[in-house]
mmCIF file of C-alpha atoms in Angstrom:
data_model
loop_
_atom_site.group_PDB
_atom_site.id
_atom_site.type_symbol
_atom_site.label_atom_id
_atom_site.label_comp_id
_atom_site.label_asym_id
_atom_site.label_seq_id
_atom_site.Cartn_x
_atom_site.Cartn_y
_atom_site.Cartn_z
ATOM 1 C CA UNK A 1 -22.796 -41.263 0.032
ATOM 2 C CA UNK A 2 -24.577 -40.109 3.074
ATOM 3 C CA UNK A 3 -28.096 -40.968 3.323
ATOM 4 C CA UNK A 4 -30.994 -40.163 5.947
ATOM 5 C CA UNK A 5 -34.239 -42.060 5.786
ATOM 6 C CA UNK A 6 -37.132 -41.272 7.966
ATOM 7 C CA UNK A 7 -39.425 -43.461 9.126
ATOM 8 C CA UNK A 8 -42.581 -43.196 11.328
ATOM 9 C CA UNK A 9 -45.110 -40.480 10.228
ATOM 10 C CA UNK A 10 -48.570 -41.011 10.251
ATOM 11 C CA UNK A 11 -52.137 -39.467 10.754
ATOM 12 C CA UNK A 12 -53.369 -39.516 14.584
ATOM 13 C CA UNK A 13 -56.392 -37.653 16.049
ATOM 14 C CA UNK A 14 -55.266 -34.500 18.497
ATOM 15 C CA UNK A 15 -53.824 -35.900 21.587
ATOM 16 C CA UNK A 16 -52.295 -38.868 20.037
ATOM 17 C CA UNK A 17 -48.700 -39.912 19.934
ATOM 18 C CA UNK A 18 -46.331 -40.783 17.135
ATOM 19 C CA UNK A 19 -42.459 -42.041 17.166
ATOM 20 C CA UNK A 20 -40.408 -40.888 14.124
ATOM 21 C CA UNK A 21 -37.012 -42.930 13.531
ATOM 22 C CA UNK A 22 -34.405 -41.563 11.127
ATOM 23 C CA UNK A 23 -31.219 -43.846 10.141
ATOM 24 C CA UNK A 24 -28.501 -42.965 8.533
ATOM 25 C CA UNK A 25 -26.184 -44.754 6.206
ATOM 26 C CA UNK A 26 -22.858 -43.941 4.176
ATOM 27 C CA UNK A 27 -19.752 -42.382 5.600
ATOM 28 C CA UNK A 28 -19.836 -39.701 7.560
ATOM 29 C CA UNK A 29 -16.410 -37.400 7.105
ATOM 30 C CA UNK A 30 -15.745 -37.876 10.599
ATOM 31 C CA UNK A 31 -18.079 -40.455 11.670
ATOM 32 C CA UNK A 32 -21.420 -40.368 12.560
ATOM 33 C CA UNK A 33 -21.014 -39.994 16.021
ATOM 34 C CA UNK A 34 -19.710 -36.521 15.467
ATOM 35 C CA UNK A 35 -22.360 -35.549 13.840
ATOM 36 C CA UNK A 36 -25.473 -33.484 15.394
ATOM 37 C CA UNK A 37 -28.861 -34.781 14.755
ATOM 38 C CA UNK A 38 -31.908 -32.870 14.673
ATOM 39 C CA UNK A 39 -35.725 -32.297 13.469
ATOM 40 C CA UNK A 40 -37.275 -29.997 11.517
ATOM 41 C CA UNK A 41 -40.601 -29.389 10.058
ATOM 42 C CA UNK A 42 -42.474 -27.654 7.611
ATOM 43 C CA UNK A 43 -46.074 -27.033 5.862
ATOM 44 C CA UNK A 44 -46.821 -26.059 2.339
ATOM 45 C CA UNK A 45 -46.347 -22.120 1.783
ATOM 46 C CA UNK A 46 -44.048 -21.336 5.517
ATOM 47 C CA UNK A 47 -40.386 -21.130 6.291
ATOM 48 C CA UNK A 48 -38.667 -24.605 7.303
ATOM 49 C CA UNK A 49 -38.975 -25.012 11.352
ATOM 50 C CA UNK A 50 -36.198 -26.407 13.768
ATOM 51 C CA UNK A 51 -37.820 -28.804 16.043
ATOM 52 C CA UNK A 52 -35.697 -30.836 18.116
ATOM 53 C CA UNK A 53 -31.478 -31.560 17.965
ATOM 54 C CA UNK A 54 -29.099 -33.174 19.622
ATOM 55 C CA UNK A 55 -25.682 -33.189 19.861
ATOM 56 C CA UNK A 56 -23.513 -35.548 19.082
ATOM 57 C CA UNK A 57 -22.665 -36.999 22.106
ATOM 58 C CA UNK A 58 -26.040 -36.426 23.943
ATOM 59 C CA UNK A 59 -26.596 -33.891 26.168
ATOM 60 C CA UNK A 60 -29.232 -31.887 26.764
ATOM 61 C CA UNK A 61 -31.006 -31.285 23.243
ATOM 62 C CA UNK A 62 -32.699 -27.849 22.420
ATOM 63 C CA UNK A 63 -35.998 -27.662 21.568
ATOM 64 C CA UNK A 64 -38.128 -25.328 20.006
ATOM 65 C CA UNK A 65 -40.697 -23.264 22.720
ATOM 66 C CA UNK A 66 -43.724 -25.123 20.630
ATOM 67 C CA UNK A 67 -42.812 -28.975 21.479
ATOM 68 C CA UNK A 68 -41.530 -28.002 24.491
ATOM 69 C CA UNK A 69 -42.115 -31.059 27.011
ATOM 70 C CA UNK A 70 -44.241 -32.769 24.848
ATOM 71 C CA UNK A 71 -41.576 -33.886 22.155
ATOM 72 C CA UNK A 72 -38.073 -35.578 23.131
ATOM 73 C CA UNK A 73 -35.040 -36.175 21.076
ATOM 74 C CA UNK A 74 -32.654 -39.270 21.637
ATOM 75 C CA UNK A 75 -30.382 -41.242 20.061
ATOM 76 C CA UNK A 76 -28.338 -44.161 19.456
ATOM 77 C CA UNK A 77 -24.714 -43.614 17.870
ATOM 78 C CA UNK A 78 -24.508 -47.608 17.665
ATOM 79 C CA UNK A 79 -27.304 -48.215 14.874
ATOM 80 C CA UNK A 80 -27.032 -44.478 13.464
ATOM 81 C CA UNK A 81 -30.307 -44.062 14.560
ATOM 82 C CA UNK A 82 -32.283 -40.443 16.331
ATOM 83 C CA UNK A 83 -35.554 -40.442 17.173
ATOM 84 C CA UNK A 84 -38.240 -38.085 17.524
ATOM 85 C CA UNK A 85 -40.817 -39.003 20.541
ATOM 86 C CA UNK A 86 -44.200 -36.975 20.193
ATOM 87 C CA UNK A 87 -46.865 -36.955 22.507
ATOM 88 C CA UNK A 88 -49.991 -34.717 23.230
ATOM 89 C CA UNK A 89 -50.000 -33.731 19.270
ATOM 90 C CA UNK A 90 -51.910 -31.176 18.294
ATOM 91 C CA UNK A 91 -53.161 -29.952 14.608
ATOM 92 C CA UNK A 92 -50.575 -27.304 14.181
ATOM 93 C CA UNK A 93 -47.829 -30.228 14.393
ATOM 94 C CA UNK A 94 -48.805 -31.063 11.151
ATOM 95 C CA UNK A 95 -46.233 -31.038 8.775
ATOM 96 C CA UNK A 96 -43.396 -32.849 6.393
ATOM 97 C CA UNK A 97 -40.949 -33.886 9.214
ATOM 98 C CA UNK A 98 -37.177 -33.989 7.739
ATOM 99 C CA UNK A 99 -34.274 -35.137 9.342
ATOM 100 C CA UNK A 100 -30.474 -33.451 9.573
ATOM 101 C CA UNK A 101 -27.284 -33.992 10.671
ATOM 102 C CA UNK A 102 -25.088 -30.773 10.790
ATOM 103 C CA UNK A 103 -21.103 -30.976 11.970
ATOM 104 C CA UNK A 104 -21.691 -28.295 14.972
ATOM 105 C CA UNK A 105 -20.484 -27.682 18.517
ATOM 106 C CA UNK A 106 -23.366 -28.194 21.137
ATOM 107 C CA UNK A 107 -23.710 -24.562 21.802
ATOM 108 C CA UNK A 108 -24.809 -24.237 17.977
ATOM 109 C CA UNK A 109 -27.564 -26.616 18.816
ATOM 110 C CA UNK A 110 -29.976 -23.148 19.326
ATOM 111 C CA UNK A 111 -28.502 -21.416 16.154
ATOM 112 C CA UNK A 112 -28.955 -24.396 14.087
ATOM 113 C CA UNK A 113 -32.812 -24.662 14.570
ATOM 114 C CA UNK A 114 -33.613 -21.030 13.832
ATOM 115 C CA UNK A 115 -32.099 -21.690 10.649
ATOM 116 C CA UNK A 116 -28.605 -19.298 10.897
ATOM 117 C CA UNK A 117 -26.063 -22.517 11.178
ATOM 118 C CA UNK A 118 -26.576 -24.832 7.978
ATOM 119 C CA UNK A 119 -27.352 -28.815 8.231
ATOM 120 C CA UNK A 120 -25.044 -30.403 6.225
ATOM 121 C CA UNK A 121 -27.296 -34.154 5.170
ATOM 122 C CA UNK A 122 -31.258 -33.890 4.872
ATOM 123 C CA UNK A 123 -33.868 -36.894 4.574
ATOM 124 C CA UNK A 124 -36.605 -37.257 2.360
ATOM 125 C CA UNK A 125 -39.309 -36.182 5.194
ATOM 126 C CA UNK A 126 -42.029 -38.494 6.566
ATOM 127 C CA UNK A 127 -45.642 -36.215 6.776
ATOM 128 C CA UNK A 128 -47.023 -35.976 10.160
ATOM 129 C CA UNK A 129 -50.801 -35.040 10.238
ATOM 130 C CA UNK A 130 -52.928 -34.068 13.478
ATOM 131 C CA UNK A 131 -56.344 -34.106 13.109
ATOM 132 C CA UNK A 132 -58.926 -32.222 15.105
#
C-alpha cells in the first residue's frame, strides 16, 4: 500500500518562507524512483492547482507561471522524499498543499499540472496559510 504523507505547512506572515516535505512509503509498481513527484494546491470552493513536479530522475521540473522563481521542487530518490521550497509567499498561496506521484514521461510534467494527465497516489495535504 502506497502512502504519501506531507509534512511542513504552517501559517507565516507575507514574505515569509516555508519548506514542505512529502515521504512516501509502500511499494511502488515499479519503484519509486520511476515515479514523478509533484505539488498541487487548492482552496475551499476552486479547481485543484498543479504547482510544482518533477520527474523522476530530476531534471528540470515545471512549474506553474504563479510560483515561478519563488518556489523550487527537489528530491531525493534515496529516502523517498520531494520537497517543496517556498519563499517570498504571498496570501494567494494559501491553500491545502497535496502531494502526487503520477507514472509519466518528463514531457507530461506540463500536462500533468493542468490537470489532463492523472496522478496516480495523493497525500492527505498539509494547509499552507499567508497572511497579510
Amino acid at each position: 500500500q502506497v502512502q504519501l504523507v506531507e509534512a511542513g505547512g504552517g501559517s507565516v506572515p507575507a514574505g515569509g518562507s516555508l519548506n514542505l516535505s512529502c515521504e512516501a512509503s509502500g511499494n511502488f509498481y515499479r519503484g519509486y524512483d520511476t515515479m514523478s513527484m509533484g505539488w498541487f494546491r487548492q482552496t475551499p470552493g476552486k479547481e485543484r492547482e498543479g504547482v510544482a513536479a518533477i520527474w523522476s530522475a530530476g531534471g528540470a521540473p515545471a512549474y506553474a507561471d504563479s510560483v515561478k522563481g519563488r518556489f523550487t521542487i527537489f528530491r531525493d530518490n534515496a529516502k523517498k522524499m520531494v520537497y517543496l521550497q517556498m519563499n517570498n509567499l504571498k496570501p494567494e498561496d494559501t491553500a491545502m498543499y497535496y502531494c502526487a506521484a503520477a507514472s509519466i514521461a518528463f514531457w507530461q510534467l506540463g500536462r500533468w499540472l493542468s490537470g489532463t494527465v492523472d496522478s496516480a497516489y495523493w497525500g492527505q495535504g498539509t494547509q499552507v496559510t499567508v497572511s497579510t
